[in-house]
PDB file of C-alpha atoms in Angstrom:
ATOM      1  CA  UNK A  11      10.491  56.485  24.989  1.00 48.00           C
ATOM      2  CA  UNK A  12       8.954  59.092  22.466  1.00 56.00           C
ATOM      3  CA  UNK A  13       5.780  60.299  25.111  1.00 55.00           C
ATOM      4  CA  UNK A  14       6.296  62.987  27.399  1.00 53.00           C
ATOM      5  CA  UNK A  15       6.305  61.442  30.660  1.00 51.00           C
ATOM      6  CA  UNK A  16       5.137  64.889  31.928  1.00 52.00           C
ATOM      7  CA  UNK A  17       2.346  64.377  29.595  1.00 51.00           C
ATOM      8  CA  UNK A  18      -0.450  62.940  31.594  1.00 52.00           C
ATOM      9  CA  UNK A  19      -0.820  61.629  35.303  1.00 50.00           C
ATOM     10  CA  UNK A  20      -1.726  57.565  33.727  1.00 50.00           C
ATOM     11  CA  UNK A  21       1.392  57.668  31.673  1.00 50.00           C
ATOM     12  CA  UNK A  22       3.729  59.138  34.580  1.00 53.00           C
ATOM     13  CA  UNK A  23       5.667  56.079  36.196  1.00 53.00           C
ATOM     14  CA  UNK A  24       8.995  54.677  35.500  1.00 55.00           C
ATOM     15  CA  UNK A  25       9.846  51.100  34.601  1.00 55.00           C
ATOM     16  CA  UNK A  26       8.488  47.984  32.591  1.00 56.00           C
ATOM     17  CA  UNK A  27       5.099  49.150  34.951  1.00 62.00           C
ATOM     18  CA  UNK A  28       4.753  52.590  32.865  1.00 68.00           C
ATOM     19  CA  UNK A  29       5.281  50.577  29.393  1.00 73.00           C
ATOM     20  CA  UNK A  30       2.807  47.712  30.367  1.00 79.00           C
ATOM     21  CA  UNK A  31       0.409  50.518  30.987  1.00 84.00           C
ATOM     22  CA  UNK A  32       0.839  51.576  27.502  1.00 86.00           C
ATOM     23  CA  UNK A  33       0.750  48.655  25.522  1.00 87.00           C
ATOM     24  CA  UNK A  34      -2.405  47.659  27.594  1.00 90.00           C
ATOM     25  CA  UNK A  35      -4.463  51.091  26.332  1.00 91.00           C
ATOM     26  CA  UNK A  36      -2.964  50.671  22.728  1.00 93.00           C
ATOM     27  CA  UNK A  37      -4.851  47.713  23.127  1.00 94.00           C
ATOM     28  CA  UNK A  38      -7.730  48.709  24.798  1.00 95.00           C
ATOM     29  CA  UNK A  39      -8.320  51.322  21.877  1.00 95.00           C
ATOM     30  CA  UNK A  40      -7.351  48.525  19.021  1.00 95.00           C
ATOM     31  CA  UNK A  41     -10.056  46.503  20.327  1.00 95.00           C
ATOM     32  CA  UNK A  42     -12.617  49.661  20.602  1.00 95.00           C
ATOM     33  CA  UNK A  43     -11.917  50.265  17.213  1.00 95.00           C
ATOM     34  CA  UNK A  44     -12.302  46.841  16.085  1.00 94.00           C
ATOM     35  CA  UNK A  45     -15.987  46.940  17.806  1.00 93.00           C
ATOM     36  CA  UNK A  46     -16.829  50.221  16.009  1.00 93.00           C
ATOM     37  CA  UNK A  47     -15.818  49.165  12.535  1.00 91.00           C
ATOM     38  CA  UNK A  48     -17.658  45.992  12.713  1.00 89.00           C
ATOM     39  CA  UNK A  49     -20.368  47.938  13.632  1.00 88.00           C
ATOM     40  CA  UNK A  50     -20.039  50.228  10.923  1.00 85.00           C
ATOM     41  CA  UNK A  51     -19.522  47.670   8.190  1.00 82.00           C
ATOM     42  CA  UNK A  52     -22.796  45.593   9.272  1.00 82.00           C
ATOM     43  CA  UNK A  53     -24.555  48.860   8.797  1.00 82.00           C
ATOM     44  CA  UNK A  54     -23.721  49.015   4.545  1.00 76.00           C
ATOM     45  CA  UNK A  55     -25.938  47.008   2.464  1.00 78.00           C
ATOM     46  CA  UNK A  56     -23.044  45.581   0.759  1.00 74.00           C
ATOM     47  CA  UNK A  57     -21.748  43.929   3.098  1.00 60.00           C
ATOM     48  CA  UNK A  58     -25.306  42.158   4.654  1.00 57.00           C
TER      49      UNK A  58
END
């Protein structure tokens, strides 16, 4: 693994649990971002 498992108290764990926990908030923040840019793109009068 790259991350510092010191690094912060949600990443600290050991085992497929600790990289489960990871790939669920890379996709937790994929889907955020997702949200936001479709957001952003309905807002330019391009795009409408």
């Amino acid at each position: 693994m790259l991350y510092d498992p010191g690094q912060t108290s949600f990443m600290r764990g050991d085992g497929p649990m600790d990289h489960g926990k990871i790939v669920m908030v890379i996709l937790v923040v994929m889907a955020l971002a997702v949200l936001i840019f479709a957001g952003w793109v309905d807002t330019l009068p391009q795009f409408r």
